[in-house]
Amino acid sequence: MLLLLLLTNAFVLLPWAGAGRIIGGMVSKVRSRPYMAFLESKNATNIRNCGGFLIRPDAVLSAAHCVDMQGRPRVTVILGAHNISDEECSQQKISVARWFIHPQYSRERFKNDIVLLKLEQNATINEYVKCISIPKKNKHVRVGTKCNVPGWGWTSKEEDRTDVLREVELKVQKEKICQRTFSDYEPQSMICVGDEKRKKAVYKGDSGGPLVCNKKAHGIVSYGCDCNLFPEAFTRISHFAPWIHQQLKMFSLQDTPGSPSSD
Ligand SMILES: *[C@@H]1O[C@H](CO)[C@@H](O)[C@H](O)[C@H]1NC(C)=O
Ligand SMILES: *[C@@H]1O[C@H](CO)[C@@H](O)[C@H](O)[C@H]1NC(C)=O
C-alpha cells in the first residue's frame, strides 16, 4: 500500500510538463484546424514549443507551464501553419504583447494550468486562420465523448518529431481513473482523457493544445506521466470561462486609446 502511494507520487513528479506529442494519431487535413497556434517561448538559453488556439483575433489560449520560464521569455505564435518548418504563405507569425497566467496556477501541482496570450496585432481571419469557441461556465463534456487533439508534439516516446500537424482522437474518461493516478487531480478544474488501449496519446510538445469536442475547445493539454500513456489530465476550460471572459474584457479596455492602464 505504501509502495503504491510512493509510486503514485512518483507519477506526479515525472510529468512531461514542457511540450507534448501526438502518438498513434494521423496527419491533420490542411485548413481543418484553423484555430491551431504553434507557440514558441524563448529566453536567452532555452526554447520551449507548445500548442495553443485562437479564441479571438487578439487572443490565444494555452497552458501556463508553456510560458512559465525564468529570464523574461519572449513568446511568439504562428497561426495558419501546417508544416511548421516550411515558410507557408498561410502562416501569420505574431508576437505576444503580454500574457496572463491564472493567479492560482501551481507549477508543482499542475493546477489551474491556463494562460491567456494577448497578441501584439490582431490575427487576420481567413480560410487558414479562424477562432474556436469555448464552452459556457460549467458546461461539462460527458464521459465517453470522443474528442480530437491536434499538435506538433513527439510521435513516439523515442523523441521522433513531426513538422506537420497531427491529431488524435481521445475519449473523456471517468474522473475516478485520474484520481487514482494523479494525487493532485481536481475534477472541477481538470478533464480526465485518454485511450484505454494505450495506443493513442498526446505527448511532449502537444501541451497547450485544445481538446476539441463537438466543435468547441473543452480542454487544454496539461500533464500525464512518462511511465504510462493513460490517462492524461487536461485543463477544464468551462471551469475557467468566467476568468477568460473577464481577461478578454480587459484586453478591449486596454485597446481603447487614452484609457488608463491597469498597471
Ligand atoms: C531559461 O528558462 C529555463 C527554464 O525556466 C531556465 O532553466 C534557464 O535558466 C533560463 N535561462 C535564463 C538565461 O534565464
Ligand atoms: C482586434 O480584435 C478585437 C477583438 O475582436 C477587437 O475588439 C479590436 O477592435 C480589434 N483591433 C483592431 C485594431 O482591429
mmCIF file of C-alpha atoms and ligand atoms in Angstrom:
data_model
loop_
_atom_site.group_PDB
_atom_site.id
_atom_site.type_symbol
_atom_site.label_atom_id
_atom_site.label_comp_id
_atom_site.label_asym_id
_atom_site.label_seq_id
_atom_site.Cartn_x
_atom_site.Cartn_y
_atom_site.Cartn_z
ATOM 1 C CA MET A 1 0.000 0.000 0.000
ATOM 2 C CA LEU A 2 2.740 2.390 0.983
ATOM 3 C CA LEU A 3 4.745 1.471 -2.073
ATOM 4 C CA LEU A 4 1.741 2.155 -4.219
ATOM 5 C CA LEU A 5 1.379 5.568 -2.653
ATOM 6 C CA LEU A 6 5.036 6.295 -3.258
ATOM 7 C CA LEU A 7 4.646 5.220 -6.840
ATOM 8 C CA THR A 8 1.582 7.363 -7.209
ATOM 9 C CA ASN A 9 3.590 10.324 -6.018
ATOM 10 C CA ALA A 10 6.411 9.455 -8.387
ATOM 11 C CA PHE A 11 3.933 9.730 -11.264
ATOM 12 C CA VAL A 12 3.212 13.288 -10.381
ATOM 13 C CA LEU A 13 6.879 14.120 -10.011
ATOM 14 C CA LEU A 14 7.684 12.876 -13.502
ATOM 15 C CA PRO A 15 5.166 14.525 -15.765
ATOM 16 C CA TRP A 16 6.154 15.786 -19.141
ATOM 17 C CA ALA A 17 5.364 19.348 -18.385
ATOM 18 C CA GLY A 18 7.010 21.010 -21.307
ATOM 19 C CA ALA A 19 5.897 20.177 -24.738
ATOM 20 C CA GLY A 20 3.597 17.259 -25.806
ATOM 21 C CA ARG A 21 3.339 14.801 -28.727
ATOM 22 C CA ILE A 22 0.647 13.035 -30.674
ATOM 23 C CA ILE A 23 1.062 9.267 -30.519
ATOM 24 C CA GLY A 24 -0.996 6.918 -32.669
ATOM 25 C CA GLY A 25 -2.710 9.757 -34.496
ATOM 26 C CA MET A 26 -2.768 10.888 -38.094
ATOM 27 C CA VAL A 27 -1.782 13.935 -40.123
ATOM 28 C CA SER A 28 -4.435 16.665 -39.926
ATOM 29 C CA LYS A 29 -6.061 17.836 -43.148
ATOM 30 C CA VAL A 30 -4.755 21.219 -44.262
ATOM 31 C CA ARG A 31 -7.124 24.000 -43.064
ATOM 32 C CA SER A 32 -9.117 21.607 -40.868
ATOM 33 C CA ARG A 33 -7.772 23.086 -37.591
ATOM 34 C CA PRO A 34 -7.609 26.815 -38.411
ATOM 35 C CA TYR A 35 -7.637 27.862 -34.731
ATOM 36 C CA MET A 36 -4.397 25.986 -34.034
ATOM 37 C CA ALA A 37 -1.383 28.048 -32.892
ATOM 38 C CA PHE A 38 2.265 26.991 -32.689
ATOM 39 C CA LEU A 39 3.815 28.590 -29.620
ATOM 40 C CA GLU A 40 7.458 29.396 -29.051
ATOM 41 C CA SER A 41 8.656 30.638 -25.649
ATOM 42 C CA LYS A 42 12.282 31.658 -25.663
ATOM 43 C CA ASN A 43 14.729 33.083 -23.135
ATOM 44 C CA ALA A 44 18.493 33.579 -23.570
ATOM 45 C CA THR A 45 19.243 29.840 -23.232
ATOM 46 C CA ASN A 46 16.072 27.796 -23.705
ATOM 47 C CA ILE A 47 13.297 27.339 -26.256
ATOM 48 C CA ARG A 48 10.009 25.674 -25.406
ATOM 49 C CA ASN A 49 7.448 24.725 -28.082
ATOM 50 C CA CYS A 50 3.803 24.178 -27.365
ATOM 51 C CA GLY A 51 0.382 24.337 -28.920
ATOM 52 C CA GLY A 52 -2.307 26.928 -28.349
ATOM 53 C CA PHE A 53 -5.539 28.038 -30.002
ATOM 54 C CA LEU A 54 -7.122 31.258 -31.185
ATOM 55 C CA ILE A 55 -10.311 32.259 -29.347
ATOM 56 C CA ARG A 56 -10.468 35.883 -30.587
ATOM 57 C CA PRO A 57 -8.416 37.700 -33.263
ATOM 58 C CA ASP A 58 -6.292 39.150 -30.449
ATOM 59 C CA ALA A 59 -6.231 36.215 -28.003
ATOM 60 C CA VAL A 60 -4.691 32.727 -27.825
ATOM 61 C CA LEU A 61 -5.315 30.256 -25.019
ATOM 62 C CA SER A 62 -2.608 27.803 -23.897
ATOM 63 C CA ALA A 63 -1.175 26.012 -20.839
ATOM 64 C CA ALA A 64 0.507 28.173 -18.196
ATOM 65 C CA HIS A 65 3.514 25.831 -17.992
ATOM 66 C CA CYS A 66 4.331 26.687 -21.619
ATOM 67 C CA VAL A 67 5.307 30.262 -20.715
ATOM 68 C CA ASP A 68 6.408 29.593 -17.135
ATOM 69 C CA MET A 69 10.127 30.196 -17.731
ATOM 70 C CA GLN A 70 12.811 32.162 -15.985
ATOM 71 C CA GLY A 71 14.638 35.084 -17.565
ATOM 72 C CA ARG A 72 11.861 37.115 -19.194
ATOM 73 C CA PRO A 73 10.909 34.835 -22.095
ATOM 74 C CA ARG A 74 9.691 36.218 -25.420
ATOM 75 C CA VAL A 75 6.618 34.438 -26.718
ATOM 76 C CA THR A 76 5.593 34.192 -30.378
ATOM 77 C CA VAL A 77 2.688 32.386 -32.043
ATOM 78 C CA ILE A 78 2.421 31.082 -35.586
ATOM 79 C CA LEU A 79 -1.135 30.800 -36.894
ATOM 80 C CA GLY A 80 -2.314 29.180 -40.126
ATOM 81 C CA ALA A 81 0.520 26.644 -40.149
ATOM 82 C CA HIS A 82 0.513 23.042 -41.321
ATOM 83 C CA ASN A 83 4.202 22.267 -41.780
ATOM 84 C CA ILE A 84 5.902 24.306 -39.102
ATOM 85 C CA SER A 85 9.371 24.088 -40.662
ATOM 86 C CA ASP A 86 8.156 25.459 -44.016
ATOM 87 C CA GLU A 87 7.566 29.117 -44.741
ATOM 88 C CA GLU A 88 3.972 28.617 -45.838
ATOM 89 C CA CYS A 89 2.153 31.648 -47.272
ATOM 90 C CA SER A 90 -0.766 30.875 -44.967
ATOM 91 C CA GLN A 91 1.334 31.423 -41.830
ATOM 92 C CA GLN A 92 0.949 34.505 -39.642
ATOM 93 C CA LYS A 93 3.735 34.973 -37.123
ATOM 94 C CA ILE A 94 2.674 37.333 -34.351
ATOM 95 C CA SER A 95 4.485 38.362 -31.170
ATOM 96 C CA VAL A 96 2.679 38.094 -27.875
ATOM 97 C CA ALA A 97 2.396 41.521 -26.254
ATOM 98 C CA ARG A 98 1.665 40.152 -22.795
ATOM 99 C CA TRP A 99 0.201 37.142 -21.109
ATOM 100 C CA PHE A 100 -1.960 36.422 -18.115
ATOM 101 C CA ILE A 101 -1.263 33.234 -16.169
ATOM 102 C CA HIS A 102 -4.129 32.158 -13.911
ATOM 103 C CA PRO A 103 -3.449 33.664 -10.455
ATOM 104 C CA GLN A 104 -3.858 30.255 -8.774
ATOM 105 C CA TYR A 105 -1.582 28.383 -11.185
ATOM 106 C CA SER A 106 0.617 25.877 -9.377
ATOM 107 C CA ARG A 107 3.775 24.717 -11.132
ATOM 108 C CA GLU A 108 4.406 21.910 -8.631
ATOM 109 C CA ARG A 109 0.887 20.502 -8.591
ATOM 110 C CA PHE A 110 -0.154 21.309 -12.189
ATOM 111 C CA LYS A 111 -3.235 23.170 -11.032
ATOM 112 C CA ASN A 112 -5.024 25.896 -12.995
ATOM 113 C CA ASP A 113 -2.645 25.311 -15.894
ATOM 114 C CA ILE A 114 -4.036 28.019 -18.187
ATOM 115 C CA VAL A 115 -2.687 31.216 -19.759
ATOM 116 C CA LEU A 116 -4.295 33.819 -21.986
ATOM 117 C CA LEU A 117 -1.945 35.446 -24.514
ATOM 118 C CA LYS A 118 -2.671 38.883 -25.906
ATOM 119 C CA LEU A 119 -1.324 39.261 -29.427
ATOM 120 C CA GLU A 120 0.558 42.375 -30.470
ATOM 121 C CA GLN A 121 -1.633 42.675 -33.604
ATOM 122 C CA ASN A 122 -4.912 41.040 -34.412
ATOM 123 C CA ALA A 123 -4.722 37.918 -36.490
ATOM 124 C CA THR A 124 -6.219 38.196 -39.962
ATOM 125 C CA ILE A 125 -9.192 35.850 -40.117
ATOM 126 C CA ASN A 126 -9.281 33.878 -43.393
ATOM 127 C CA GLU A 127 -9.623 30.278 -44.604
ATOM 128 C CA TYR A 128 -6.425 29.271 -42.754
ATOM 129 C CA VAL A 129 -6.927 31.220 -39.536
ATOM 130 C CA LYS A 130 -10.167 31.136 -37.550
ATOM 131 C CA CYS A 131 -11.253 31.225 -33.928
ATOM 132 C CA ILE A 132 -12.734 28.337 -31.963
ATOM 133 C CA SER A 133 -15.404 28.878 -29.344
ATOM 134 C CA ILE A 134 -15.191 27.744 -25.747
ATOM 135 C CA PRO A 135 -17.971 26.240 -23.598
ATOM 136 C CA LYS A 136 -20.026 28.229 -21.118
ATOM 137 C CA LYS A 137 -19.337 28.044 -17.404
ATOM 138 C CA ASN A 138 -19.896 24.531 -16.030
ATOM 139 C CA LYS A 139 -20.977 23.119 -19.418
ATOM 140 C CA HIS A 140 -19.329 19.774 -18.800
ATOM 141 C CA VAL A 141 -18.391 17.409 -21.590
ATOM 142 C CA ARG A 142 -19.861 13.924 -20.959
ATOM 143 C CA VAL A 143 -17.805 10.871 -20.051
ATOM 144 C CA GLY A 144 -17.393 8.756 -23.180
ATOM 145 C CA THR A 145 -17.397 11.719 -25.596
ATOM 146 C CA LYS A 146 -14.872 11.307 -28.387
ATOM 147 C CA CYS A 147 -12.726 14.403 -28.849
ATOM 148 C CA ASN A 148 -9.784 15.415 -31.018
ATOM 149 C CA VAL A 149 -6.441 16.895 -30.053
ATOM 150 C CA PRO A 150 -4.170 18.417 -32.724
ATOM 151 C CA GLY A 151 -0.487 19.018 -32.064
ATOM 152 C CA TRP A 152 3.098 19.210 -33.349
ATOM 153 C CA GLY A 153 4.498 17.159 -30.456
ATOM 154 C CA TRP A 154 6.544 13.958 -30.430
ATOM 155 C CA THR A 155 5.055 10.993 -32.279
ATOM 156 C CA SER A 156 6.683 8.322 -30.108
ATOM 157 C CA LYS A 157 8.422 8.055 -26.750
ATOM 158 C CA GLU A 158 11.712 7.965 -28.680
ATOM 159 C CA GLU A 159 11.725 11.679 -29.457
ATOM 160 C CA ASP A 160 10.505 11.309 -33.031
ATOM 161 C CA ARG A 161 9.500 14.763 -34.067
ATOM 162 C CA THR A 162 6.943 15.913 -36.575
ATOM 163 C CA ASP A 163 6.871 19.075 -38.672
ATOM 164 C CA VAL A 164 3.301 18.619 -39.849
ATOM 165 C CA LEU A 165 0.255 18.996 -37.662
ATOM 166 C CA ARG A 166 -1.127 15.692 -36.430
ATOM 167 C CA GLU A 167 -4.206 14.849 -34.419
ATOM 168 C CA VAL A 168 -5.520 12.032 -32.307
ATOM 169 C CA GLU A 169 -8.991 11.003 -31.125
ATOM 170 C CA LEU A 170 -9.236 10.539 -27.372
ATOM 171 C CA LYS A 171 -12.153 9.735 -25.077
ATOM 172 C CA VAL A 172 -13.308 11.627 -21.998
ATOM 173 C CA GLN A 173 -12.778 9.234 -19.079
ATOM 174 C CA LYS A 174 -14.336 8.805 -15.634
ATOM 175 C CA GLU A 175 -12.847 11.132 -13.021
ATOM 176 C CA LYS A 176 -12.035 8.114 -10.823
ATOM 177 C CA ILE A 177 -9.412 6.940 -13.295
ATOM 178 C CA CYS A 178 -7.396 10.168 -12.993
ATOM 179 C CA GLN A 179 -7.996 10.455 -9.257
ATOM 180 C CA ARG A 180 -6.393 7.012 -8.853
ATOM 181 C CA THR A 181 -3.365 8.004 -10.919
ATOM 182 C CA PHE A 182 -2.682 11.641 -10.022
ATOM 183 C CA SER A 183 -2.846 12.632 -6.355
ATOM 184 C CA ASP A 184 -3.488 16.284 -7.243
ATOM 185 C CA TYR A 185 -6.231 15.637 -9.785
ATOM 186 C CA GLU A 186 -9.171 18.057 -9.338
ATOM 187 C CA PRO A 187 -12.415 17.095 -11.160
ATOM 188 C CA GLN A 188 -13.904 20.589 -11.248
ATOM 189 C CA SER A 189 -10.895 22.162 -12.960
ATOM 190 C CA MET A 190 -9.493 19.210 -14.950
ATOM 191 C CA ILE A 191 -10.755 16.673 -17.501
ATOM 192 C CA CYS A 192 -9.597 13.062 -17.491
ATOM 193 C CA VAL A 193 -8.837 11.938 -21.053
ATOM 194 C CA GLY A 194 -7.232 9.009 -22.836
ATOM 195 C CA ASP A 195 -7.273 5.803 -24.810
ATOM 196 C CA GLU A 196 -7.658 2.751 -22.538
ATOM 197 C CA LYS A 197 -5.695 0.635 -25.012
ATOM 198 C CA ARG A 198 -2.727 2.978 -24.607
ATOM 199 C CA LYS A 199 -2.200 3.159 -28.349
ATOM 200 C CA LYS A 200 -3.105 6.824 -28.688
ATOM 201 C CA ALA A 201 -1.992 9.759 -26.586
ATOM 202 C CA VAL A 202 -0.736 13.298 -26.518
ATOM 203 C CA TYR A 203 2.894 13.721 -25.543
ATOM 204 C CA LYS A 204 5.738 16.186 -25.177
ATOM 205 C CA GLY A 205 5.215 19.213 -27.440
ATOM 206 C CA ASP A 206 1.433 18.938 -27.519
ATOM 207 C CA SER A 207 0.956 20.893 -24.273
ATOM 208 C CA GLY A 208 -1.283 23.916 -24.557
ATOM 209 C CA GLY A 209 -3.241 22.476 -27.492
ATOM 210 C CA PRO A 210 -7.032 22.132 -27.438
ATOM 211 C CA LEU A 211 -9.238 19.149 -26.653
ATOM 212 C CA VAL A 212 -11.913 19.664 -29.308
ATOM 213 C CA CYS A 213 -15.285 18.071 -28.517
ATOM 214 C CA ASN A 214 -18.414 18.881 -30.557
ATOM 215 C CA LYS A 215 -16.556 21.746 -32.307
ATOM 216 C CA LYS A 216 -15.711 23.538 -29.041
ATOM 217 C CA ALA A 217 -12.402 23.722 -27.174
ATOM 218 C CA HIS A 218 -13.256 21.952 -23.908
ATOM 219 C CA GLY A 219 -9.761 21.243 -22.617
ATOM 220 C CA ILE A 220 -6.087 22.232 -22.731
ATOM 221 C CA VAL A 221 -3.340 19.566 -22.874
ATOM 222 C CA SER A 222 -1.741 19.767 -19.428
ATOM 223 C CA TYR A 223 0.022 16.710 -17.986
ATOM 224 C CA GLY A 224 0.457 12.970 -17.929
ATOM 225 C CA CYS A 225 3.161 10.692 -16.726
ATOM 226 C CA ASP A 226 6.214 9.407 -18.548
ATOM 227 C CA CYS A 227 5.697 5.841 -17.422
ATOM 228 C CA ASN A 228 2.270 5.334 -18.936
ATOM 229 C CA LEU A 229 0.296 6.947 -21.727
ATOM 230 C CA PHE A 230 -3.028 6.547 -19.919
ATOM 231 C CA PRO A 231 -4.774 8.513 -18.501
ATOM 232 C CA GLU A 232 -3.895 12.162 -19.127
ATOM 233 C CA ALA A 233 -5.137 15.320 -17.417
ATOM 234 C CA PHE A 234 -6.385 18.355 -19.358
ATOM 235 C CA THR A 235 -7.365 21.786 -18.019
ATOM 236 C CA ARG A 236 -11.191 22.043 -17.952
ATOM 237 C CA ILE A 237 -11.979 25.255 -19.869
ATOM 238 C CA SER A 238 -15.640 25.549 -18.776
ATOM 239 C CA HIS A 239 -14.449 25.993 -15.184
ATOM 240 C CA PHE A 240 -12.310 28.949 -16.260
ATOM 241 C CA ALA A 241 -14.839 30.574 -18.635
ATOM 242 C CA PRO A 242 -15.672 33.481 -16.260
ATOM 243 C CA TRP A 243 -11.967 34.218 -15.754
ATOM 244 C CA ILE A 244 -11.317 34.078 -19.522
ATOM 245 C CA HIS A 245 -14.190 36.486 -20.292
ATOM 246 C CA GLN A 246 -13.015 38.870 -17.593
ATOM 247 C CA GLN A 247 -9.486 38.925 -19.084
ATOM 248 C CA LEU A 248 -10.846 39.429 -22.608
ATOM 249 C CA LYS A 249 -12.851 42.408 -21.430
ATOM 250 C CA MET A 250 -9.664 43.915 -20.004
ATOM 251 C CA PHE A 251 -7.907 43.400 -23.358
ATOM 252 C CA SER A 252 -10.538 45.528 -25.072
ATOM 253 C CA LEU A 253 -10.292 48.272 -22.469
ATOM 254 C CA GLN A 254 -6.527 48.367 -22.917
ATOM 255 C CA ASP A 255 -7.049 48.803 -26.672
ATOM 256 C CA THR A 256 -9.148 51.935 -26.238
ATOM 257 C CA PRO A 257 -6.905 54.947 -26.921
ATOM 258 C CA GLY A 258 -6.432 57.101 -23.872
ATOM 259 C CA SER A 259 -7.816 54.541 -21.426
ATOM 260 C CA PRO A 260 -5.940 54.357 -18.147
ATOM 261 C CA SER A 261 -3.548 51.413 -17.892
ATOM 262 C CA SER A 262 -4.277 48.943 -15.118
ATOM 263 C CA ASP A 263 -0.648 48.529 -14.103
HETATM 264 C C1 LIG B 1 15.557 29.961 -19.319
HETATM 265 O O1 LIG B 1 14.487 29.205 -18.777
HETATM 266 C C2 LIG B 1 14.864 27.962 -18.205
HETATM 267 C C3 LIG B 1 13.587 27.279 -17.729
HETATM 268 O O2 LIG B 1 12.875 28.055 -16.804
HETATM 269 C C4 LIG B 1 15.861 28.182 -17.072
HETATM 270 O O3 LIG B 1 16.284 26.930 -16.565
HETATM 271 C C5 LIG B 1 17.047 28.978 -17.586
HETATM 272 O O4 LIG B 1 17.895 29.270 -16.523
HETATM 273 C C6 LIG B 1 16.564 30.261 -18.236
HETATM 274 N N1 LIG B 1 17.700 30.994 -18.790
HETATM 275 C C7 LIG B 1 17.983 32.261 -18.457
HETATM 276 C C8 LIG B 1 19.172 32.866 -19.110
HETATM 277 O O5 LIG B 1 17.315 32.893 -17.645
HETATM 278 C C1 LIG B 2 -8.812 43.377 -32.560
HETATM 279 O O1 LIG B 2 -9.768 42.378 -32.226
HETATM 280 C C2 LIG B 2 -10.572 42.716 -31.109
HETATM 281 C C3 LIG B 2 -11.431 41.508 -30.777
HETATM 282 O O2 LIG B 2 -12.183 41.073 -31.866
HETATM 283 C C4 LIG B 2 -11.405 43.952 -31.446
HETATM 284 O O3 LIG B 2 -12.187 44.323 -30.320
HETATM 285 C C5 LIG B 2 -10.451 45.095 -31.792
HETATM 286 O O4 LIG B 2 -11.183 46.223 -32.200
HETATM 287 C C6 LIG B 2 -9.502 44.690 -32.917
HETATM 288 N N1 LIG B 2 -8.478 45.726 -33.068
HETATM 289 C C7 LIG B 2 -8.133 46.193 -34.262
HETATM 290 C C8 LIG B 2 -7.058 47.228 -34.262
HETATM 291 O O5 LIG B 2 -8.671 45.814 -35.302
#
